[in-house]
Amino acid sequence: MMLILLLIVLFGGSFFFFANLHPHRTGAITSALFFGLSIFLLVLNMGTHLGLTKTTNNNRQTIRPTSTSQGVQLLVYQPLGTTNNERVYVYNGDQKSPLPGKRGLAKTTRVASSVTTTNAKHATLTLTTTKYTYQNQLAKVLFAIPGTKLATTQQVAHFTVPKSWLVLSSKQATRLKQAAANPTNQATLKTQATAYVTAHVQSDLKELAAKAQAGDQAAQAQLANQTQLTQSLAAKYQRAFTRQALLKLSSH
């Protein structure tokens, strides 16, 4: 915008002497041509983003679940509209809380989003922001307007959560909370969990025993402390069962 301001001054100053002095007429015409050119460049800047370039920035942060149910972490979202294409995710900030036992403030994201499950221990949010920036200092001097910011063209939020997490809509989370508090459901889940965990632990131990007998040193090492191994397997399958059971309850 500095160029336009300068040309306006030249244009007006030259026309002040336009009627009397021929050199000033020439200067005025020249300034008028440059002024027209500056308007043309300004139109290109606004219409085709002349002097601008797109830059992309990735901001990655560790997040905590919206809430926890029966030891299973939940990431909850609220669908917007009827198509379910736009969602508002609610999550908690970084795991380093300023106060022991206190969760960070709930945060939301209302941009294009996606969720991927992985074997990672912690959940992360990567916010990819694409916006216009000036190609160089000259473009900034010519086109920058004081007090204004260049437009952001796109923001995409990508959540990466452990496989042990559940990603639920707000309605599913409400149904889950109600179903999990039902005494009948609690008794049923306890019985089913015992059967599920026992069957899978016995199956794994049997498989490891067969491998150890065949000379598999890794299996032999695992079976060296069978009590600890059994406890580890039981905890693993307890988590797996709980996740499956809660997902089923949230869908009813």
XYZ file of N, CA and C in Angstrom:
756
model
N 0.825 -1.206 0.000
C 0.000 0.000 0.000
C 0.863 1.262 0.000
N 2.121 1.152 0.376
C 3.009 2.311 0.380
C 3.174 2.865 -1.028
N 3.215 1.992 -2.032
C 3.357 2.437 -3.414
C 2.170 3.284 -3.839
N 0.982 2.853 -3.493
C -0.224 3.597 -3.867
C -0.240 4.965 -3.206
N 0.110 5.024 -1.936
C 0.142 6.309 -1.235
C 1.142 7.263 -1.884
N 2.286 6.743 -2.264
C 3.300 7.573 -2.906
C 2.817 8.090 -4.249
N 2.178 7.230 -5.027
C 1.684 7.635 -6.337
C 0.563 8.656 -6.232
N -0.276 8.524 -5.212
C -1.342 9.512 -5.001
C -0.739 10.889 -4.751
N 0.296 10.926 -3.931
C 0.963 12.197 -3.643
C 1.571 12.785 -4.913
N 2.256 11.948 -5.700
C 2.860 12.424 -6.941
C 1.808 12.900 -7.925
N 0.735 12.116 -8.019
C -0.333 12.443 -8.956
C -0.983 13.778 -8.593
N -1.322 13.952 -7.326
C -1.959 15.194 -6.886
C -1.025 16.384 -6.979
N 0.235 16.188 -6.603
C 1.189 17.286 -6.653
C 1.469 17.760 -8.063
N 1.508 16.829 -9.005
C 1.767 17.193 -10.392
C 0.606 17.965 -10.982
N -0.617 17.561 -10.695
C -1.788 18.249 -11.225
C -1.959 19.639 -10.624
N -1.313 19.898 -9.514
C -1.397 21.226 -8.902
C -0.805 22.283 -9.839
N 0.222 21.821 -10.596
C 0.870 22.734 -11.540
C 0.507 22.423 -12.990
N -0.474 21.587 -13.183
C -0.801 21.080 -14.521
C -1.142 22.216 -15.498
N -1.877 23.206 -15.053
C -2.372 24.244 -15.968
C -1.286 25.224 -16.384
N -0.214 25.318 -15.651
C 0.772 26.359 -15.900
C 2.072 25.864 -16.522
N 2.515 24.710 -16.115
C 3.842 24.271 -16.533
C 3.778 22.953 -17.280
N 4.375 22.950 -18.485
C 4.379 21.744 -19.292
C 5.097 20.577 -18.612
N 6.264 20.795 -17.993
C 6.937 19.662 -17.316
C 6.051 19.003 -16.281
N 5.236 19.818 -15.616
C 4.368 19.229 -14.606
C 3.256 18.414 -15.243
N 2.836 18.836 -16.478
C 1.835 18.023 -17.181
C 2.415 16.647 -17.487
N 3.629 16.648 -17.945
C 4.287 15.372 -18.259
C 4.421 14.510 -17.010
N 4.802 15.142 -15.914
C 4.930 14.404 -14.655
C 3.605 13.860 -14.189
N 2.549 14.665 -14.390
C 1.224 14.216 -13.965
C 0.770 13.015 -14.771
N 1.020 13.091 -16.102
C 0.621 11.967 -16.959
C 1.402 10.715 -16.585
N 2.702 10.905 -16.350
C 3.529 9.756 -15.948
C 3.046 9.171 -14.629
N 2.740 10.061 -13.689
C 2.233 9.591 -12.398
C 0.900 8.880 -12.552
N 0.061 9.413 -13.474
C -1.238 8.779 -13.710
C -1.064 7.367 -14.243
N -0.081 7.200 -15.134
C 0.180 5.864 -15.671
C 0.645 4.916 -14.567
N 1.556 5.405 -13.733
C 2.018 4.575 -12.620
C 0.891 4.297 -11.626
N 0.034 5.282 -11.444
C -1.104 5.096 -10.542
C -2.044 4.014 -11.078
N -2.307 4.073 -12.382
C -3.146 3.044 -12.997
C -2.518 1.667 -12.883
N -1.186 1.636 -13.066
C -0.481 0.361 -12.928
C -0.590 -0.170 -11.507
N -0.485 0.729 -10.528
C -0.571 0.291 -9.132
C -1.961 -0.253 -8.810
N -2.996 0.394 -9.382
C -4.355 -0.112 -9.185
C -4.492 -1.496 -9.799
N -3.905 -1.667 -10.987
C -3.946 -2.964 -11.663
C -3.264 -4.039 -10.816
N -2.102 -3.696 -10.257
C -1.385 -4.652 -9.412
C -2.165 -4.964 -8.142
N -2.836 -3.944 -7.602
C -3.632 -4.155 -6.400
C -4.792 -5.104 -6.674
N -5.423 -4.926 -7.850
C -6.520 -5.825 -8.231
C -6.008 -7.250 -8.370
N -4.825 -7.399 -8.975
C -4.237 -8.733 -9.098
C -3.911 -9.318 -7.730
N -3.449 -8.468 -6.831
C -3.141 -8.933 -5.477
C -4.383 -9.464 -4.776
N -5.489 -8.746 -4.912
C -6.721 -9.164 -4.249
C -7.404 -10.320 -4.966
N -7.285 -10.345 -6.300
C -7.995 -11.372 -7.059
C -7.230 -12.658 -7.256
N -5.926 -12.535 -7.541
C -5.117 -13.727 -7.831
C -3.983 -13.912 -6.828
N -3.960 -13.084 -5.773
C -2.951 -13.175 -4.709
C -1.538 -12.929 -5.228
N -1.429 -11.938 -6.122
C -0.118 -11.533 -6.606
C 0.762 -11.101 -5.435
N 2.007 -11.570 -5.426
C 2.937 -11.220 -4.357
C 2.808 -12.076 -3.116
N 1.877 -13.037 -3.152
C 1.657 -13.897 -1.991
C 2.001 -15.339 -2.324
N 2.296 -16.095 -1.314
C 2.533 -17.528 -1.466
C 1.905 -18.269 -0.295
N 1.560 -19.510 -0.516
C 0.951 -20.313 0.549
C 2.036 -21.011 1.361
N 1.921 -20.940 2.669
C 2.835 -21.658 3.561
C 2.024 -22.542 4.500
N 2.573 -23.687 4.813
C 1.884 -24.654 5.672
C 2.683 -24.879 6.944
N 1.982 -24.860 8.064
C 2.616 -25.057 9.364
C 1.909 -26.182 10.109
N 2.687 -27.107 10.657
C 2.145 -28.225 11.430
C 2.448 -28.017 12.912
N 1.402 -28.003 13.712
C 1.546 -27.853 15.162
C 1.063 -29.139 15.832
N 1.990 -29.879 16.434
C 1.665 -31.178 17.033
C 1.725 -31.070 18.550
N 0.702 -31.581 19.212
C 0.658 -31.544 20.670
C 0.060 -32.838 21.220
N 0.482 -33.181 22.420
C -0.075 -34.341 23.109
C -1.383 -33.931 23.771
N -2.383 -34.776 23.654
C -3.679 -34.462 24.255
C -4.096 -35.569 25.206
N -5.036 -35.239 26.060
C -5.617 -36.208 26.977
C -7.084 -36.423 26.613
N -7.663 -37.524 27.079
C -9.034 -37.846 26.670
C -10.060 -36.854 27.194
N -11.209 -36.865 26.543
C -12.329 -36.059 27.014
C -12.743 -36.520 28.397
N -12.817 -37.842 28.546
C -13.192 -38.443 29.826
C -12.735 -39.892 29.827
N -12.963 -40.574 30.939
C -12.590 -41.980 31.080
C -13.771 -42.761 31.627
N -14.011 -43.949 31.062
C -15.091 -44.813 31.529
C -14.559 -46.225 31.721
N -14.660 -46.734 32.949
C -14.186 -48.085 33.264
C -12.718 -48.273 32.865
N -11.929 -47.215 32.992
C -10.519 -47.301 32.648
C -10.208 -47.112 31.178
N -11.228 -46.903 30.349
C -11.035 -46.712 28.908
C -11.132 -45.220 28.582
N -10.132 -44.708 27.865
C -10.107 -43.290 27.512
C -11.065 -43.022 26.348
N -11.764 -41.902 26.432
C -12.746 -41.538 25.413
C -12.369 -40.210 24.762
N -12.484 -40.175 23.435
C -12.403 -38.923 22.687
C -13.799 -38.673 22.134
N -14.429 -37.606 22.580
C -15.842 -37.362 22.267
C -15.965 -36.204 21.280
N -16.885 -36.362 20.339
C -17.140 -35.300 19.370
C -18.633 -35.024 19.270
N -18.962 -33.824 18.825
C -20.349 -33.421 18.608
C -20.544 -33.178 17.116
N -21.367 -34.004 16.436
C -21.617 -33.768 15.009
C -22.365 -32.453 14.809
N -22.067 -31.772 13.719
C -22.756 -30.535 13.373
C -23.577 -30.759 12.108
N -24.799 -30.274 12.105
C -25.653 -30.458 10.942
C -26.181 -31.873 10.849
N -26.635 -32.234 9.667
C -27.250 -33.549 9.454
C -26.360 -34.503 8.680
N -25.275 -34.009 8.094
C -24.435 -34.860 7.256
C -23.311 -35.532 8.029
N -23.019 -35.043 9.239
C -21.942 -35.585 10.080
C -20.562 -35.368 9.459
N -20.474 -34.454 8.479
C -19.187 -34.163 7.862
C -18.350 -33.196 8.696
N -19.006 -32.428 9.540
C -18.298 -31.473 10.389
C -18.522 -31.842 11.848
N -17.443 -31.886 12.595
C -17.517 -32.311 13.991
C -16.747 -31.354 14.884
N -17.202 -31.248 16.105
C -16.469 -30.517 17.137
C -15.923 -31.546 18.125
N -14.609 -31.683 18.185
C -13.980 -32.620 19.115
C -13.652 -31.900 20.423
N -13.890 -32.583 21.507
C -13.577 -32.041 22.829
C -12.467 -32.895 23.435
N -11.409 -32.238 23.865
C -10.277 -32.973 24.429
C -9.626 -32.120 25.500
N -8.669 -32.692 26.181
C -7.921 -31.973 27.211
C -6.491 -31.763 26.746
N -5.876 -30.725 27.281
C -4.553 -30.326 26.821
C -3.440 -31.260 27.228
N -2.216 -30.746 27.135
C -1.009 -31.528 27.384
C -1.056 -32.237 28.724
N -0.392 -33.385 28.796
C -0.423 -34.210 30.001
C 0.304 -33.566 31.178
N 1.138 -32.581 30.927
C 1.841 -31.895 32.015
C 0.910 -30.848 32.614
N 0.196 -31.241 33.624
C -0.778 -30.343 34.245
C -0.100 -29.483 35.301
N -0.481 -28.212 35.426
C 0.142 -27.349 36.433
C -0.153 -27.771 37.864
N -1.265 -28.478 38.073
C -1.634 -28.927 39.412
C -1.825 -30.437 39.422
N -1.268 -31.145 40.407
C -1.435 -32.598 40.481
C -2.909 -32.978 40.545
N -3.288 -33.921 39.703
C -4.661 -34.423 39.740
C -5.663 -33.543 39.038
N -5.212 -32.425 38.472
C -6.126 -31.518 37.788
C -5.954 -31.656 36.276
N -7.074 -31.781 35.583
C -7.014 -31.880 34.136
C -6.902 -30.486 33.521
N -6.367 -30.447 32.310
C -6.320 -29.181 31.595
C -7.711 -28.774 31.157
N -7.840 -27.540 30.759
C -9.133 -27.058 30.307
C -9.537 -27.768 29.023
N -10.818 -28.073 28.915
C -11.323 -28.722 27.713
C -11.157 -27.793 26.522
N -10.770 -28.355 25.412
C -10.588 -27.579 24.192
C -11.409 -28.213 23.073
N -11.698 -27.422 22.065
C -12.473 -27.940 20.944
C -11.800 -27.556 19.644
N -12.079 -28.313 18.608
C -11.621 -27.966 17.275
C -12.781 -28.150 16.314
N -13.034 -27.121 15.502
C -14.155 -27.151 14.575
C -13.655 -26.945 13.151
N -12.630 -27.654 12.785
C -12.085 -27.582 11.440
C -12.176 -28.973 10.831
N -11.800 -29.088 9.557
C -11.780 -30.397 8.924
C -10.909 -31.326 9.752
N -11.382 -32.535 10.010
C -10.675 -33.389 10.961
C -10.714 -34.847 10.544
N -9.783 -35.610 11.106
C -9.724 -37.053 10.890
C -9.098 -37.691 12.115
N -9.340 -38.995 12.273
C -8.827 -39.730 13.433
C -8.171 -41.017 12.956
N -6.985 -41.306 13.473
C -6.273 -42.547 13.175
C -5.917 -43.234 14.486
N -6.106 -44.543 14.543
C -5.711 -45.308 15.729
C -4.364 -45.981 15.470
N -3.502 -45.980 16.478
C -2.164 -46.553 16.347
C -1.812 -47.320 17.616
N -0.613 -47.872 17.628
C -0.111 -48.580 18.808
C 0.609 -47.642 19.775
N 0.558 -46.346 19.502
C 1.238 -45.369 20.362
C 0.624 -45.352 21.755
N 1.411 -44.933 22.732
C 0.932 -44.877 24.113
C 0.111 -43.620 24.386
N 0.427 -42.540 23.666
C -0.239 -41.266 23.926
C -0.980 -40.782 22.684
N -2.009 -40.002 22.916
C -2.777 -39.417 21.819
C -2.181 -38.064 21.446
N -2.235 -37.743 20.172
C -1.711 -36.464 19.705
C -2.705 -35.801 18.756
N -2.570 -34.501 18.654
C -3.346 -33.713 17.699
C -2.364 -32.919 16.857
N -2.449 -33.096 15.543
C -1.633 -32.320 14.619
C -2.544 -31.364 13.866
N -2.344 -30.080 14.082
C -3.152 -29.057 13.418
C -2.331 -28.472 12.272
N -2.771 -28.742 11.046
C -2.088 -28.253 9.853
C -2.788 -26.993 9.359
N -2.065 -25.891 9.350
C -2.629 -24.603 8.950
C -1.940 -24.108 7.686
N -2.728 -23.790 6.677
C -2.211 -23.228 5.430
C -2.706 -21.792 5.303
N -1.786 -20.871 5.109
C -2.179 -19.464 4.995
C -1.259 -18.743 4.012
N -1.700 -17.560 3.619
C -0.912 -16.753 2.702
C 0.147 -15.957 3.463
N 1.324 -15.848 2.854
C 2.382 -14.979 3.364
C 2.965 -14.215 2.176
N 3.640 -13.112 2.457
C 4.239 -12.331 1.380
C 5.460 -13.058 0.829
N 5.618 -12.997 -0.503
C 6.727 -13.704 -1.137
C 8.078 -13.122 -0.734
N 8.121 -11.829 -0.529
C 9.365 -11.165 -0.150
C 9.042 -9.833 0.521
N 10.081 -9.133 0.935
C 9.888 -7.868 1.643
C 9.275 -6.802 0.740
N 9.637 -6.822 -0.550
C 9.076 -5.845 -1.486
C 7.568 -6.011 -1.600
N 7.116 -7.259 -1.723
C 5.675 -7.513 -1.812
C 4.971 -7.049 -0.543
N 5.623 -7.218 0.587
C 5.025 -6.778 1.849
C 4.893 -5.259 1.897
N 5.935 -4.556 1.418
C 5.897 -3.093 1.409
C 4.809 -2.585 0.476
N 4.662 -3.234 -0.686
C 3.701 -2.771 -1.685
C 2.259 -3.065 -1.305
N 2.012 -4.239 -0.715
C 0.631 -4.691 -0.554
C 0.138 -4.769 0.889
N 1.032 -4.703 1.855
C 0.595 -4.875 3.246
C -0.252 -3.690 3.702
N -1.339 -3.986 4.388
C -2.197 -2.960 4.982
C -2.014 -3.028 6.494
N -1.555 -1.963 7.115
C -1.313 -1.993 8.571
C -2.557 -2.411 9.350
N -2.336 -3.273 10.340
C -3.439 -3.689 11.208
C -4.261 -4.847 10.690
N -3.894 -5.381 9.522
C -4.649 -6.513 8.972
C -3.748 -7.740 8.872
N -4.366 -8.915 8.868
C -3.644 -10.177 8.747
C -4.062 -10.882 7.464
N -3.121 -11.602 6.893
C -3.425 -12.370 5.690
C -4.330 -13.543 6.024
N -5.113 -13.941 5.047
C -6.137 -14.961 5.279
C -5.527 -16.346 5.461
N -6.160 -17.131 6.330
C -5.857 -18.555 6.462
C -6.739 -19.308 5.476
N -6.141 -20.103 4.609
C -6.915 -20.778 3.566
C -7.485 -22.116 4.018
N -6.802 -22.784 4.945
C -7.284 -24.101 5.366
C -6.664 -24.500 6.701
N -7.466 -25.176 7.517
C -6.968 -25.796 8.740
C -7.510 -27.221 8.810
N -6.629 -28.161 9.086
C -7.012 -29.567 9.182
C -6.481 -30.129 10.494
N -7.353 -30.753 11.265
C -6.968 -31.364 12.542
C -6.918 -32.877 12.374
N -5.788 -33.463 12.720
C -5.649 -34.922 12.629
C -5.330 -35.480 14.011
N -6.232 -36.280 14.527
C -6.052 -36.919 15.830
C -5.447 -38.310 15.632
N -4.445 -38.620 16.431
C -3.876 -39.965 16.471
C -4.058 -40.485 17.889
N -4.838 -41.548 18.031
C -5.159 -42.053 19.369
C -4.757 -43.520 19.483
N -4.403 -43.977 20.683
C -4.086 -45.394 20.894
C -5.292 -46.280 20.578
N -5.018 -47.514 20.223
C -6.098 -48.450 19.903
C -6.989 -48.738 21.106
N -6.481 -48.476 22.288
C -7.268 -48.726 23.499
C -8.334 -47.654 23.723
N -8.252 -46.540 22.994
C -9.225 -45.464 23.149
C -10.508 -45.774 22.378
N -11.578 -45.077 22.765
C -12.825 -45.105 22.009
C -13.128 -43.696 21.518
N -13.520 -43.588 20.255
C -13.936 -42.308 19.681
C -15.449 -42.359 19.528
N -16.151 -41.557 20.329
C -17.611 -41.627 20.395
C -18.236 -40.260 20.156
N -19.453 -40.295 19.628
C -20.226 -39.061 19.541
C -20.749 -38.724 20.932
N -21.221 -37.517 21.115
C -21.737 -37.111 22.426
C -22.938 -37.962 22.827
N -23.767 -38.357 21.847
C -24.917 -39.210 22.152
C -24.462 -40.592 22.610
N -23.454 -41.134 21.934
C -22.921 -42.437 22.329
C -22.320 -42.371 23.729
N -21.609 -41.295 24.020
C -20.997 -41.143 25.343
C -22.059 -41.072 26.434
N -23.171 -40.410 26.136
C -24.266 -40.323 27.111
C -24.898 -41.686 27.337
N -25.138 -42.422 26.243
C -25.707 -43.773 26.368
C -24.771 -44.685 27.145
N -23.483 -44.549 26.882
C -22.495 -45.376 27.578
C -22.515 -45.100 29.073
N -22.559 -43.846 29.449
C -22.569 -43.476 30.863
C -23.782 -44.061 31.572
N -24.935 -43.996 30.927
C -26.162 -44.518 31.522
C -26.124 -46.041 31.617
N -25.658 -46.694 30.548
C -25.624 -48.157 30.528
C -24.605 -48.706 31.516
N -23.447 -48.036 31.625
C -22.397 -48.511 32.528
C -22.806 -48.382 33.990
N -23.727 -47.480 34.286
C -24.183 -47.287 35.664
C -25.291 -48.257 36.053
N -25.792 -49.016 35.086
C -26.872 -49.970 35.351
C -26.320 -51.194 36.085
N -26.829 -51.543 37.276
C -26.321 -52.686 38.052
C -26.400 -54.004 37.289
N -27.458 -54.190 36.518
C -27.600 -55.427 35.747
C -26.487 -55.541 34.720
N -26.215 -54.455 34.016
C -25.128 -54.459 33.035
C -23.782 -54.697 33.706
N -23.583 -54.118 34.873
C -22.325 -54.300 35.590
C -22.097 -55.760 35.951
N -23.142 -56.429 36.433
C -23.024 -57.843 36.810
C -22.762 -58.711 35.587
N -23.468 -58.409 34.498
C -23.295 -59.182 33.263
C -21.889 -59.021 32.713
N -21.414 -57.788 32.687
C -20.073 -57.521 32.167
C -18.999 -58.189 33.012
N -19.192 -58.224 34.314
C -18.210 -58.860 35.195
C -18.101 -60.349 34.896
N -19.246 -61.005 34.711
C -19.252 -62.438 34.399
C -18.620 -62.695 33.039
N -19.009 -61.891 32.055
C -18.475 -62.062 30.708
C -16.979 -61.774 30.664
N -16.547 -60.782 31.423
C -15.127 -60.436 31.444
C -14.292 -61.574 32.006
N -14.768 -62.196 33.069
C -14.034 -63.313 33.676
C -13.860 -64.450 32.682
N -14.941 -64.788 31.986
C -14.885 -65.875 31.008
C -13.965 -65.513 29.843
N -14.067 -64.282 29.359
C -13.267 -63.827 28.221
C -11.779 -63.843 28.562
N -11.431 -63.272 29.704
C -10.028 -63.181 30.105
C -9.447 -64.562 30.361
N -10.184 -65.411 31.066
C -9.700 -66.758 31.381
C -9.428 -67.551 30.116
N -10.356 -67.517 29.172
C -10.210 -68.279 27.930
C -8.997 -67.810 27.132
N -8.818 -66.499 27.014
C -7.710 -65.981 26.211
C -6.362 -66.189 26.894
N -6.305 -66.063 28.210
C -5.048 -66.290 28.923
C -4.632 -67.749 28.801
N -5.567 -68.660 28.993
C -5.265 -70.087 28.871
C -4.809 -70.434 27.462
N -5.444 -69.826 26.467
C -5.059 -70.078 25.081
C -3.637 -69.607 24.805
N -3.290 -68.417 25.306
C -1.939 -67.894 25.099
C -0.896 -68.733 25.826
N -1.198 -69.144 27.058
C -0.258 -69.965 27.822
C -0.038 -71.313 27.149
N -1.098 -71.875 26.613
C -0.990 -73.160 25.922
C -0.121 -73.024 24.678
N -0.312 -71.929 23.954
C 0.476 -71.699 22.742
C 1.949 -71.486 23.080
N 2.217 -70.726 24.138
C 3.601 -70.500 24.554
C 4.261 -71.785 25.034
N 3.503 -72.623 25.733
C 4.045 -73.894 26.227
C 4.451 -74.786 25.067
N 3.635 -74.796 24.022
C 3.955 -75.611 22.847
C 5.221 -75.100 22.167
N 5.358 -73.785 22.070
C 6.552 -73.209 21.457
C 7.790 -73.487 22.303
N 7.641 -73.383 23.629
C 8.772 -73.635 24.525
C 9.226 -75.082 24.429
N 8.260 -75.975 24.319
C 8.586 -77.399 24.213
C 9.309 -77.697 22.908
N 9.020 -76.868 21.890
C 9.669 -77.060 20.595
C 11.036 -76.383 20.536
N 11.443 -75.762 21.644
C 12.770 -75.160 21.697
C 12.810 -73.664 21.474
N 11.652 -73.008 21.453
C 11.604 -71.552 21.269
C 12.102 -70.868 22.546
N 13.282 -70.235 22.453
C 13.890 -69.631 23.636
C 13.087 -68.427 24.152
N 12.492 -67.668 23.245
C 11.692 -66.512 23.663
C 10.490 -66.962 24.485
N 9.850 -68.051 24.049
C 8.704 -68.587 24.786
C 9.144 -69.141 26.132
N 10.306 -69.785 26.151
C 10.824 -70.327 27.405
C 11.104 -69.204 28.406
N 11.634 -68.079 27.900
C 11.932 -66.942 28.773
C 10.646 -66.342 29.346
N 9.611 -66.271 28.523
C 8.337 -65.728 28.994
C 7.711 -66.610 30.066
N 7.849 -67.918 29.903
C 7.240 -68.857 30.843
C 8.054 -69.015 32.123
N 9.248 -68.420 32.156
C 10.102 -68.552 33.335
C 9.437 -67.952 34.569
N 8.669 -66.899 34.371
C 7.915 -66.287 35.472
C 6.442 -66.311 35.079
N 5.831 -67.480 35.254
C 4.473 -67.670 34.762
C 3.450 -66.813 35.515
N 3.711 -66.570 36.799
C 2.765 -65.748 37.568
C 2.684 -64.335 37.009
N 3.845 -63.742 36.768
C 3.879 -62.390 36.213
C 3.293 -62.367 34.807
N 3.606 -63.397 34.021
C 3.079 -63.491 32.661
C 1.560 -63.580 32.673
N 1.033 -64.401 33.573
C -0.422 -64.561 33.662
C -1.096 -63.245 34.032
N -0.505 -62.527 34.966
C -1.070 -61.236 35.369
C -1.037 -60.233 34.216
N 0.058 -60.243 33.472
C 0.191 -59.324 32.344
C -0.839 -59.627 31.257
N -1.006 -60.909 30.956
C -1.989 -61.307 29.945
C -3.409 -60.992 30.403
N -3.668 -61.220 31.682
C -5.007 -60.947 32.215
C -5.340 -59.460 32.105
N -4.370 -58.603 32.423
C -4.593 -57.158 32.318
C -4.823 -56.742 30.871
N -4.062 -57.342 29.972
C -4.198 -57.039 28.551
C -5.593 -57.383 28.045
N -6.059 -58.573 28.348
C -7.366 -59.002 27.850
C -8.516 -58.341 28.605
N -8.267 -57.932 29.831
C -9.289 -57.184 30.560
C -9.542 -55.838 29.879
N -8.459 -55.180 29.472
C -8.597 -53.903 28.766
C -9.302 -54.094 27.427
N -8.927 -55.154 26.726
C -9.541 -55.416 25.421
C -11.034 -55.691 25.561
N -11.391 -56.498 26.559
C -12.807 -56.810 26.761
C -13.593 -55.565 27.152
N -13.022 -54.783 28.056
C -13.719 -53.579 28.521
C -13.988 -52.631 27.362
N -13.002 -52.459 26.495
C -13.184 -51.566 25.343
C -14.306 -52.074 24.444
N -14.292 -53.369 24.142
C -15.330 -53.944 23.286
C -16.705 -53.818 23.927
N -16.762 -54.079 25.228
C -18.041 -54.034 25.931
C -18.603 -52.615 25.967
N -17.733 -51.634 26.215
C -18.190 -50.249 26.267
C -18.643 -49.763 24.899
N -17.941 -50.178 23.865
C -18.347 -49.802 22.513
C -19.723 -50.364 22.190
N -19.956 -51.593 22.620
C -21.261 -52.219 22.399
C -22.353 -51.497 23.182
N -22.063 -51.143 24.427
C -23.047 -50.435 25.245
C -23.379 -49.062 24.659
N -22.384 -48.391 24.102
C -22.610 -47.048 23.556
C -23.457 -47.074 22.295
N -23.552 -48.249 21.668
C -24.305 -48.362 20.413
C -25.750 -48.758 20.638
N -26.098 -49.135 21.850
C -27.465 -49.588 22.132
C -28.401 -48.407 22.361
